[in-house]
Short mmCIF file of C-alpha atoms and ligand atoms in Angstrom, two decimals:
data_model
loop_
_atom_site.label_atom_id
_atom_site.label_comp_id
_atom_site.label_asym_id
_atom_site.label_seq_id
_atom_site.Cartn_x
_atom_site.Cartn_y
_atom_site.Cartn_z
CA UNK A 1 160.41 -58.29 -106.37
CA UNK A 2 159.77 -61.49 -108.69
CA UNK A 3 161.97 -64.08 -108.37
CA UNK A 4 164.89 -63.65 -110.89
CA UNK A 5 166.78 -67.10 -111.54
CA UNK A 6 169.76 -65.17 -113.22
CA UNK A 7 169.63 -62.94 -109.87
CA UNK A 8 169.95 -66.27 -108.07
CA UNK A 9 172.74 -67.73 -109.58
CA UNK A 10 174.82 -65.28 -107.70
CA UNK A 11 174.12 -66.61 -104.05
CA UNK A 12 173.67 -70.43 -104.77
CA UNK A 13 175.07 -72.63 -102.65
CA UNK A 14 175.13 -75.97 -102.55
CA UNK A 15 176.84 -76.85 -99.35
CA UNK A 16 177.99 -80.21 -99.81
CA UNK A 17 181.25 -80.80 -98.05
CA UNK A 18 183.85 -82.07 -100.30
CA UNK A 19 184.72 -84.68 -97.35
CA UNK A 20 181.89 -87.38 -98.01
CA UNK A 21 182.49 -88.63 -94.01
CA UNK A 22 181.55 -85.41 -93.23
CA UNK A 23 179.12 -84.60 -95.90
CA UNK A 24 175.29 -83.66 -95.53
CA UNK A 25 173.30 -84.82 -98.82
CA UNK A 26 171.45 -81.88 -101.12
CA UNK A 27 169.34 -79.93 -99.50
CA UNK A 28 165.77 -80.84 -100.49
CA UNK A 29 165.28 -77.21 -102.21
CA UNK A 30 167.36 -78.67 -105.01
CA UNK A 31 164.88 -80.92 -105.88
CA UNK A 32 161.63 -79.38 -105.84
CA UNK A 33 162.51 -75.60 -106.78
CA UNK A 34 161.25 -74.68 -110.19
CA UNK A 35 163.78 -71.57 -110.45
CA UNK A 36 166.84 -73.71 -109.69
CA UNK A 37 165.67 -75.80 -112.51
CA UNK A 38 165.68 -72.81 -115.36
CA UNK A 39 169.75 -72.35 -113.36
CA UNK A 40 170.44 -75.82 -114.21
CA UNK A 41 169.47 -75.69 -117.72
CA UNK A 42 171.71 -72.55 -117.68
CA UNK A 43 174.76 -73.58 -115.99
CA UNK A 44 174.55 -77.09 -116.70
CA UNK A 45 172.30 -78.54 -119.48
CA UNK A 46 173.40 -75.69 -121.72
CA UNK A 47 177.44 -75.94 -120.81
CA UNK A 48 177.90 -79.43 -120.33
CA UNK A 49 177.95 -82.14 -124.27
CA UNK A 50 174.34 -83.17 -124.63
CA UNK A 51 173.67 -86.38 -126.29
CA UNK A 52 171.15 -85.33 -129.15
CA UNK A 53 171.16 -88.67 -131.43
CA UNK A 54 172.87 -91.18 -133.58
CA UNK A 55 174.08 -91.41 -136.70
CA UNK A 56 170.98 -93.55 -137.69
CA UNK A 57 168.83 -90.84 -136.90
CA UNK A 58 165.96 -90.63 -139.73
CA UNK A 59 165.94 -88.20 -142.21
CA UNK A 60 163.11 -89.39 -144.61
CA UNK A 61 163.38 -91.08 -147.79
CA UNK A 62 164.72 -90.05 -151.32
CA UNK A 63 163.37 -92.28 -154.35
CA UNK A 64 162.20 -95.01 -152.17
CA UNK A 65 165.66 -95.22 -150.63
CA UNK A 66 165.62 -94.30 -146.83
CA UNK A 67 168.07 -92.03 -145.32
CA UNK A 68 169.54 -91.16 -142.07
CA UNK A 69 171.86 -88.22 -140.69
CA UNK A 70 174.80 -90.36 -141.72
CA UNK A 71 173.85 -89.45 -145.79
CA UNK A 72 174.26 -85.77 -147.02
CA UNK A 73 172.03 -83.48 -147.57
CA UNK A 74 170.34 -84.04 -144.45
CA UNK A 75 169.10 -82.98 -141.07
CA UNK A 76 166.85 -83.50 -137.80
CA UNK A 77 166.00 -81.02 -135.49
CA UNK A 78 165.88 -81.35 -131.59
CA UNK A 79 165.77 -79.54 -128.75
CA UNK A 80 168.47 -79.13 -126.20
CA UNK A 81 167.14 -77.69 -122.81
CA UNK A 82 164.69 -75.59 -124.37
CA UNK A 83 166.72 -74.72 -127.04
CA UNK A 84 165.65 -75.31 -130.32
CA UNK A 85 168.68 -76.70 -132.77
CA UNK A 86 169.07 -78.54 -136.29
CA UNK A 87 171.82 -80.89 -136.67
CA UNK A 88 172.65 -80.90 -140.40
CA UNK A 89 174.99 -83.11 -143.01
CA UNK A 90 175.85 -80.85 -145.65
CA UNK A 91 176.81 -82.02 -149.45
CA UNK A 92 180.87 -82.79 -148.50
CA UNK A 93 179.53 -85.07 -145.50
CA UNK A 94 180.93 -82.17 -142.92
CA UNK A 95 178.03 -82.93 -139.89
CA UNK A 96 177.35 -79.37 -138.07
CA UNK A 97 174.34 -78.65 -135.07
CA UNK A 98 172.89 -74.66 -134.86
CA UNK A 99 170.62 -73.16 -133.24
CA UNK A 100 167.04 -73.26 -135.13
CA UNK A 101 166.03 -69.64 -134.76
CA UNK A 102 165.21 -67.90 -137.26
CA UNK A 103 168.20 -64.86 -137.98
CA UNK A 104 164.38 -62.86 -138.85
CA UNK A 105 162.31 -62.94 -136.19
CA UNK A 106 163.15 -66.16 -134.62
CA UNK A 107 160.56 -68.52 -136.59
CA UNK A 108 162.03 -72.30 -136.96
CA UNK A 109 164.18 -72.44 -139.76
CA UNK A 110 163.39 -76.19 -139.80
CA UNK A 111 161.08 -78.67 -139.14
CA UNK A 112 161.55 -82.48 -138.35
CA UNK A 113 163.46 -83.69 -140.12
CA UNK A 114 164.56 -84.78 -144.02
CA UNK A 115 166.30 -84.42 -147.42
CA UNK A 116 167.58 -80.95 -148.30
CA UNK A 117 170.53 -78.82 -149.59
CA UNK A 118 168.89 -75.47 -148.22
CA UNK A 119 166.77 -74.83 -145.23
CA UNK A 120 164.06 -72.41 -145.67
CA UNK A 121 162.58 -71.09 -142.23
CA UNK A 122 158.94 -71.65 -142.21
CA UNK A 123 157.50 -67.98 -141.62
CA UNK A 124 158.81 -65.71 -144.04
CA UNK A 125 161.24 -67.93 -146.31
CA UNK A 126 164.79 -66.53 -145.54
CA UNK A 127 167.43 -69.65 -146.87
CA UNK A 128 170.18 -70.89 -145.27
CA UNK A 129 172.92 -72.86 -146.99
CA UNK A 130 173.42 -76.49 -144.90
CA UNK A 131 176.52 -74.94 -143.88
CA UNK A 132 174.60 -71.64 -142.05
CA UNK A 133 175.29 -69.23 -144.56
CA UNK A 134 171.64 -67.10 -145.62
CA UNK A 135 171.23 -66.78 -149.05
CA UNK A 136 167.92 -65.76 -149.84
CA UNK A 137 165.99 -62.80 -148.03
CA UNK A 138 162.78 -61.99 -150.14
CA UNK A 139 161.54 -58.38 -150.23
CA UNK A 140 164.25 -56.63 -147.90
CA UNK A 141 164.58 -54.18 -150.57
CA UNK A 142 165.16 -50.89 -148.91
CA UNK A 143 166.59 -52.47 -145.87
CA UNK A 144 169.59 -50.39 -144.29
CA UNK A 145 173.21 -51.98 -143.42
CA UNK A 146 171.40 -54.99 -144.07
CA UNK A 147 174.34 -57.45 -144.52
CA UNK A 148 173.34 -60.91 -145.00
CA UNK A 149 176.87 -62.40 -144.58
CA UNK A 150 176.47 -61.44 -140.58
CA UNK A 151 173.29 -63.13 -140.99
CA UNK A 152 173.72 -66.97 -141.45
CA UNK A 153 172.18 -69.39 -138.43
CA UNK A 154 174.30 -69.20 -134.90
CA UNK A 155 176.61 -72.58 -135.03
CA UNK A 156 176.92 -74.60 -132.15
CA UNK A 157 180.00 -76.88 -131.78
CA UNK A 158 179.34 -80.64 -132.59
CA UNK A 159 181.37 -83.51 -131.96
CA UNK A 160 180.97 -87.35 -132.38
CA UNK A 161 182.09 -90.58 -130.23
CA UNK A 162 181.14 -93.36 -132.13
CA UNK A 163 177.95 -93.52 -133.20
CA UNK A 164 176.23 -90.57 -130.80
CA UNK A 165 176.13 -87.23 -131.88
CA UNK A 166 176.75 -84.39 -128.88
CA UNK A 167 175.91 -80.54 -129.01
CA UNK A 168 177.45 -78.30 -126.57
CA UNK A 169 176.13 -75.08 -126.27
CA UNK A 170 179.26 -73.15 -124.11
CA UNK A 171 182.07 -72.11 -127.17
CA UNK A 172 184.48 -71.94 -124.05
CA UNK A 173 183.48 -75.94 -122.20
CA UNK A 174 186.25 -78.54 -122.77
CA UNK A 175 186.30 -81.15 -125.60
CA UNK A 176 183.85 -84.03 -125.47
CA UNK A 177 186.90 -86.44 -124.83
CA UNK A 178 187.26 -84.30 -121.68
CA UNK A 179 183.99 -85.47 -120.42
CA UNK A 180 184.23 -89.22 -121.72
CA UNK A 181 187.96 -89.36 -120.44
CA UNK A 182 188.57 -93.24 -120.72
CA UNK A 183 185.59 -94.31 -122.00
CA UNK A 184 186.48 -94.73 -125.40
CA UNK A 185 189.95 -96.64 -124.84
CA UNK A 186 187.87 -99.10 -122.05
CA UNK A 187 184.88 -99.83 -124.43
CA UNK A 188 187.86 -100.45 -127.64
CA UNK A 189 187.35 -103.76 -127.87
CA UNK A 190 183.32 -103.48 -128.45
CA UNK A 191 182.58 -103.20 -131.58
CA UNK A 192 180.04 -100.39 -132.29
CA UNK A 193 180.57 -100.65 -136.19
CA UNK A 194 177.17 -101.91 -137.40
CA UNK A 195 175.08 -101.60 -134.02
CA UNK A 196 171.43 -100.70 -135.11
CA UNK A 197 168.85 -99.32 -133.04
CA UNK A 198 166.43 -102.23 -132.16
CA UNK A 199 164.41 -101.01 -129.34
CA UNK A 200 163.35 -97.30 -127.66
CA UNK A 201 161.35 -97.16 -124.54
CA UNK A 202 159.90 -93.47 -123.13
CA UNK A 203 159.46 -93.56 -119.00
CA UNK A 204 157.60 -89.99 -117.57
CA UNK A 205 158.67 -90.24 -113.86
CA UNK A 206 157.17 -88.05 -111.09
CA UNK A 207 160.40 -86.65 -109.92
CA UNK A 208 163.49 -84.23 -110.14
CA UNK A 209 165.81 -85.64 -112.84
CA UNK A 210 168.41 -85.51 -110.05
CA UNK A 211 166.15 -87.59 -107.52
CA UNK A 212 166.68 -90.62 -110.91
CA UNK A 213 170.03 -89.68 -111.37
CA UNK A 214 170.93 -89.78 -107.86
CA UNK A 215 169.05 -93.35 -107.60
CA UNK A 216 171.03 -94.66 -110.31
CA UNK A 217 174.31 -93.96 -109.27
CA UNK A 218 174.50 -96.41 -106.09
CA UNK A 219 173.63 -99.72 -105.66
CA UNK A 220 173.16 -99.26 -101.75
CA UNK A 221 169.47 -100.08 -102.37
CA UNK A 222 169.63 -102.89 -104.49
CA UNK A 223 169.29 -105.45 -101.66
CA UNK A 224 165.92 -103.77 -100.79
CA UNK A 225 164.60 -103.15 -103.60
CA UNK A 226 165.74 -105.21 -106.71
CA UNK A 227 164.86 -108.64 -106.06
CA UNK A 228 165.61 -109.79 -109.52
CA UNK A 229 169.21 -107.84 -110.15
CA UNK A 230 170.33 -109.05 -106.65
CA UNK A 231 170.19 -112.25 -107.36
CA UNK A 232 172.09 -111.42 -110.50
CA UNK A 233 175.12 -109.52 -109.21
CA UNK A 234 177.87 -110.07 -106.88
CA UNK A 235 176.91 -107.63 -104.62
CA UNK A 236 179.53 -107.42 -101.82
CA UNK A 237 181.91 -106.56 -105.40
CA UNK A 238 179.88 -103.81 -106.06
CA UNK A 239 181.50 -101.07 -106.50
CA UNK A 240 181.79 -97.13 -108.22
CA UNK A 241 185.06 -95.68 -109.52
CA UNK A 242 184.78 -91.90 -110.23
CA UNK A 243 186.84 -89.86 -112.61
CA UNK A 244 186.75 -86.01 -113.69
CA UNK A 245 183.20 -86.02 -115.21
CA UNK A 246 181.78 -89.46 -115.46
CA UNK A 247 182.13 -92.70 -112.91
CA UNK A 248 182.08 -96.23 -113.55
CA UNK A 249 180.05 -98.90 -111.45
CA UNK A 250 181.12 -102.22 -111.41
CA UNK A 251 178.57 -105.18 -110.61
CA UNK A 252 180.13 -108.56 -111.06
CA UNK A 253 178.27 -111.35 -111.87
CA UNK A 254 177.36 -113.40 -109.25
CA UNK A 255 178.42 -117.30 -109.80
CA UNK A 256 175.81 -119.77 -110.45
CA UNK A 257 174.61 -122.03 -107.80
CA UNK A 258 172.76 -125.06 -108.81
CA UNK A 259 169.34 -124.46 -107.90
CA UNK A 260 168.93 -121.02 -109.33
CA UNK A 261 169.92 -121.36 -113.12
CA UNK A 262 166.39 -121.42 -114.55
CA UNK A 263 166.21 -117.96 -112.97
CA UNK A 264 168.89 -116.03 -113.71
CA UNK A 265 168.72 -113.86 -116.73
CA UNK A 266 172.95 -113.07 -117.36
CA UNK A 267 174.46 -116.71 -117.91
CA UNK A 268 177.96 -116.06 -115.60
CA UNK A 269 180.98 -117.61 -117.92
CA UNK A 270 179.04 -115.79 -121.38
CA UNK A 271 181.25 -112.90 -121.20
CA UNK A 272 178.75 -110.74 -119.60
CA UNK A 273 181.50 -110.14 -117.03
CA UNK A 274 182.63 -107.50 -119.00
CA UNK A 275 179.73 -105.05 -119.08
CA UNK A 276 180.69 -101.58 -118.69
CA UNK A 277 178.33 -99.27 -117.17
CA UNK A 278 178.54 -96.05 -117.59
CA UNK A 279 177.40 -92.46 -116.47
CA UNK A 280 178.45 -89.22 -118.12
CA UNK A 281 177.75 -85.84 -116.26
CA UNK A 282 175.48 -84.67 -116.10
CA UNK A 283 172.45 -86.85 -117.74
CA UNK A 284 173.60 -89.84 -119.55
CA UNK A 285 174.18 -93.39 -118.78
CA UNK A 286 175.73 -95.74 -121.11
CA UNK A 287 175.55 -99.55 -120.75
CA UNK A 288 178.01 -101.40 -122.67
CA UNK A 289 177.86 -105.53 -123.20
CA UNK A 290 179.30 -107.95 -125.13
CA UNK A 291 176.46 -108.01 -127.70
CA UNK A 292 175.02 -104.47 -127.02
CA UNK A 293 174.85 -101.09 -126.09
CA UNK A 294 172.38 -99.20 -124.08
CA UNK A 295 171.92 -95.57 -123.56
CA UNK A 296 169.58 -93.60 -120.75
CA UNK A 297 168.73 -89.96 -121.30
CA UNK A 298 167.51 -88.02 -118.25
CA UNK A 299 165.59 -85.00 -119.37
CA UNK A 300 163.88 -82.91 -117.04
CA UNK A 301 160.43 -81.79 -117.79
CA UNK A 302 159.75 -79.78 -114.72
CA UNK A 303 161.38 -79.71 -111.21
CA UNK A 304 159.15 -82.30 -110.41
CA UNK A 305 158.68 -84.55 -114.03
CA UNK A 306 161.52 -86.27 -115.63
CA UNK A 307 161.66 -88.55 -119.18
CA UNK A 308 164.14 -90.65 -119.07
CA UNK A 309 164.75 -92.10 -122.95
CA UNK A 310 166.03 -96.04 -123.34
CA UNK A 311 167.31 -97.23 -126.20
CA UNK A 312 168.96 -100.44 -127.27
CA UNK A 313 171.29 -101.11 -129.88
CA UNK A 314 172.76 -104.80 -131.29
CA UNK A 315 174.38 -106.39 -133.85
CA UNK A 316 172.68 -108.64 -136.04
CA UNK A 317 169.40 -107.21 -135.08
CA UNK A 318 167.23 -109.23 -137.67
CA UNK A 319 168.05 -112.62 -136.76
CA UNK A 320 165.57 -114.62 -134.27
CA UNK A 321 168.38 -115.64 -131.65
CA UNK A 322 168.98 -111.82 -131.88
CA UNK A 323 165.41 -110.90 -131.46
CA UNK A 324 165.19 -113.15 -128.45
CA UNK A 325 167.98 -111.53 -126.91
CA UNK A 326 166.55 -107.80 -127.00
CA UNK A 327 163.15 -108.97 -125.51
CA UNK A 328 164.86 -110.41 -122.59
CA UNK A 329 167.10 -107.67 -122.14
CA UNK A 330 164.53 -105.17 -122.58
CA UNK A 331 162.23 -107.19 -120.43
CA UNK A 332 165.21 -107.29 -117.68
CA UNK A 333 165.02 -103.84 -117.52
CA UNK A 334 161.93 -102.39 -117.76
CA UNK A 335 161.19 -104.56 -114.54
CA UNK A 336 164.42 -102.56 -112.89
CA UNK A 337 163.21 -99.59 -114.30
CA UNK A 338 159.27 -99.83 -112.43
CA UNK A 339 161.21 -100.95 -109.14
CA UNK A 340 163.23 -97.86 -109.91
CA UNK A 341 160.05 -95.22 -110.58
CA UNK A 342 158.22 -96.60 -108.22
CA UNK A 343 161.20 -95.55 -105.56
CA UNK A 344 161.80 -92.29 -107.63
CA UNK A 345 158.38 -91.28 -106.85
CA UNK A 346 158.24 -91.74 -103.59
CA UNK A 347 161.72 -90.02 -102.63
CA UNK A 348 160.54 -87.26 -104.35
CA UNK A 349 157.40 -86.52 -102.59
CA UNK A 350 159.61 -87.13 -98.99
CA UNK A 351 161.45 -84.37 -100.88
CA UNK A 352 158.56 -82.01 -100.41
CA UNK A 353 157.74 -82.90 -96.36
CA UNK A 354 158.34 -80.71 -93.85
CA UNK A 355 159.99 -83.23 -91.83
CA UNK A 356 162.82 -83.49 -94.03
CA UNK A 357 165.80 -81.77 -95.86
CA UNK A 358 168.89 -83.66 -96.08
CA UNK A 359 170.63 -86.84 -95.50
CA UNK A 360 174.17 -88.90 -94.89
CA UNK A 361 176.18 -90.26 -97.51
CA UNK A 362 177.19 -93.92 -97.05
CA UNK A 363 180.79 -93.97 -98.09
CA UNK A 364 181.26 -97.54 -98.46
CA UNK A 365 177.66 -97.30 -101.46
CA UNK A 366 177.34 -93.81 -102.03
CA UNK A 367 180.53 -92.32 -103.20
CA UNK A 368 179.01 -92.13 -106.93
CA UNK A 369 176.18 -89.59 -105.84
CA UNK A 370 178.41 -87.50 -103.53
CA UNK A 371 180.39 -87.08 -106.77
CA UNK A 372 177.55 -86.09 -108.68
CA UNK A 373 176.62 -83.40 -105.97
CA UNK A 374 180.19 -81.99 -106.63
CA UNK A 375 179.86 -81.83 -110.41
CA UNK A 376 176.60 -80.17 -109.30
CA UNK A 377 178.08 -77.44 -107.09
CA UNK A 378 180.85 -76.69 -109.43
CA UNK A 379 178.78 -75.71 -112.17
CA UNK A 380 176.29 -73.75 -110.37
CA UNK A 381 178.66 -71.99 -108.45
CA UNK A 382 180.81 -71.12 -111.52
CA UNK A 383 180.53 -67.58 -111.73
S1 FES B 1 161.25 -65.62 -139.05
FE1 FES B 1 162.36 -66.75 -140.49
S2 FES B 1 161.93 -65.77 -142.34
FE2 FES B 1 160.89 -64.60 -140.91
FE1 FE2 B 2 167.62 -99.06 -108.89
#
């Protein structure tokens, strides 16, 4: 018999004791299995608030005058774990995402993105209002209980936190603020009003997006292997906090010592005491600073090739102080980030050995990952 992922679903285990003392780590198989994959895009990508863009997201120009999602009249399409949607801002400002499949015979009903107050799908020309309804159907003439007003493009809920711009595909899955729990009221006194997006950086990594994800979540191996943020952070004050569906690390600044001030890239005593860092089940990180905002994307490719998207947003972006600022900040972590592949890679081709399948959790560094590895097994054992 093929193997049938759906067929799967019904006998997958994860087997990660709830006890992390007593815990084994994920079995290898979860890392390296192309049909558990297509089940996490099921049971996780497509039922869990997917970060899709920002309110500055590009939508052409009008008359010379350039305009973004925020402006009606217009949309940009995307694609959400192999789903194809359009995320639209109709005429009274009302923002809405839908699926971008054709009601016909599944051609895209848009393209890119732009400027329009109808969409018309690009292989036969059926029209959809910008708030789903159809409205034109050439030559169905003749066509039996054809009724257009069952016909208008599948909706998909929607919801904003500040400036980002989630799709969900599961009608039943809690409310974003279910997932992003405390986030808001801790990041309050940030002020996101007027962030633009100065910087976006694109990293293909040779591994499971869980393999990155996992990686990111503890800072057990930061002594090893991060030269430059060790001598940045307080380590032995490192810790994670974890809460229903995100977790929160915490890496104080270390204090300066005399001899290493040329060197250190976060200034302790400029406020930078106060960065937030965030990760939201099951793919996102947000990085939240005094002066800035960061966001990571993990997006599997394959089982075994991830993108992970960065993007930086300040204040003030124009201004040369500014400008300064982002380079260093992007230059501070793209040297993280190759430390981080470079591990990433490696891990995941241990992954594949015969010598190995799973690990121990430290409990003191790790707690962040086992909690990730229960998200995991609650959604892919939900019936
Ligand atoms: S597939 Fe869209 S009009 Fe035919
Ligand atoms: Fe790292």
């Amino acid at each position: 018999m093929p193997a049938n992922p759906i067929a799967q679903k019904k006998t997958l285990r994860v087997e990660v004791n709830e006890q992390i003392e007593c815990a084994q780590t994920l079995a290898s198989r979860f890392y390296t299995d192309p049909a558990i994959l297509e089940i996490e895009k099921e049971t996780i990508f497509r039922r869990t608030w997917q970060l899709v863009g920002t309110l500055q997201h590009a939508c052409g120009e009008v008359n010379g005058m350039k305009r973004t999602i925020a402006d009606p009249e217009t949309f940009f399409t995307a694609d959400l774990a192999d789903e194809p949607i359009v995320v639209v801002r109709d005429k009274q400002g009302t923002l809405r995402a839908f699926s971008n499949v054709c009601r016909h015979r599944a051609g895209p009903i848009a393209q890119g993105s732009g400027c329009k107050n109808v969409l018309r799908c690009g292989y036969h020309g059926w029209t959809y209002t910008l708030d789903g309804r159809l409205i034109g159907t050439p030559d169905v003439e003749g066509v039996e209980f054809f009724d257009r007003s069952t016909m208008g493009m599948v909706p998909l809920r929607l919801e904003t936190w500040e400036q980002f711009i989630f799709v969900n595909f599961d009608a039943q899955a809690e409310p974003l603020a279910a997932f992003l729990g405390e986030i808001p009221r801790q990041s309050r006194g940030f002020q996101f009003a007027g962030l633009q997006l100065v910087e976006h950086r694109d990293y293909v990594i040779d591994c499971n997006w869980k393999v990155y994800v996992d990686n990111y979540l503890e800072g057990y191996h930061i002594p090893i292997a991060h030269p430059g943020l060790m001598r940045e952070i307080d380590y032995a004050q490192y810790r994670t906090d974890t809460f229903r569906y995100y977790s929160q690390q915490f890496a104080p600044i270390r204090a300066m010592k005399s001899e290493d001030s040329a060197e250190r890239f976060y200034p302790p005593g400029g406020g930078l005491q106060e960065a937030l860092y965030f990760w939201v089940f099951p793919n996102l990180m947000v990085n939240i600073y005094p002066d800035n905002v960061s966001t990571n994307l993990i997006l599997p490719i394959s089982q075994e090739k991830t993108l992970t998207i960065f993007e930086w947003f300040f204040h003030d972006a124009g201004s040369s102080t500014m400008q300064e600022r982002v380079k260093k900040a992007v230059q501070f972590s793209d040297e993280v980030q190759q430390e981080d592949i470079g591990l990433c890679e490696s891990v995941q081709r241990g992954l594949r050995s015969a010598t190995y399948d799973r690990g121990r959790y430290s409990v003191r560094r790790e707690n962040g990952v086992h909690h990730f590895h229960m998200l995991l097994s609650e959604f892919l054992e939900r019936p």
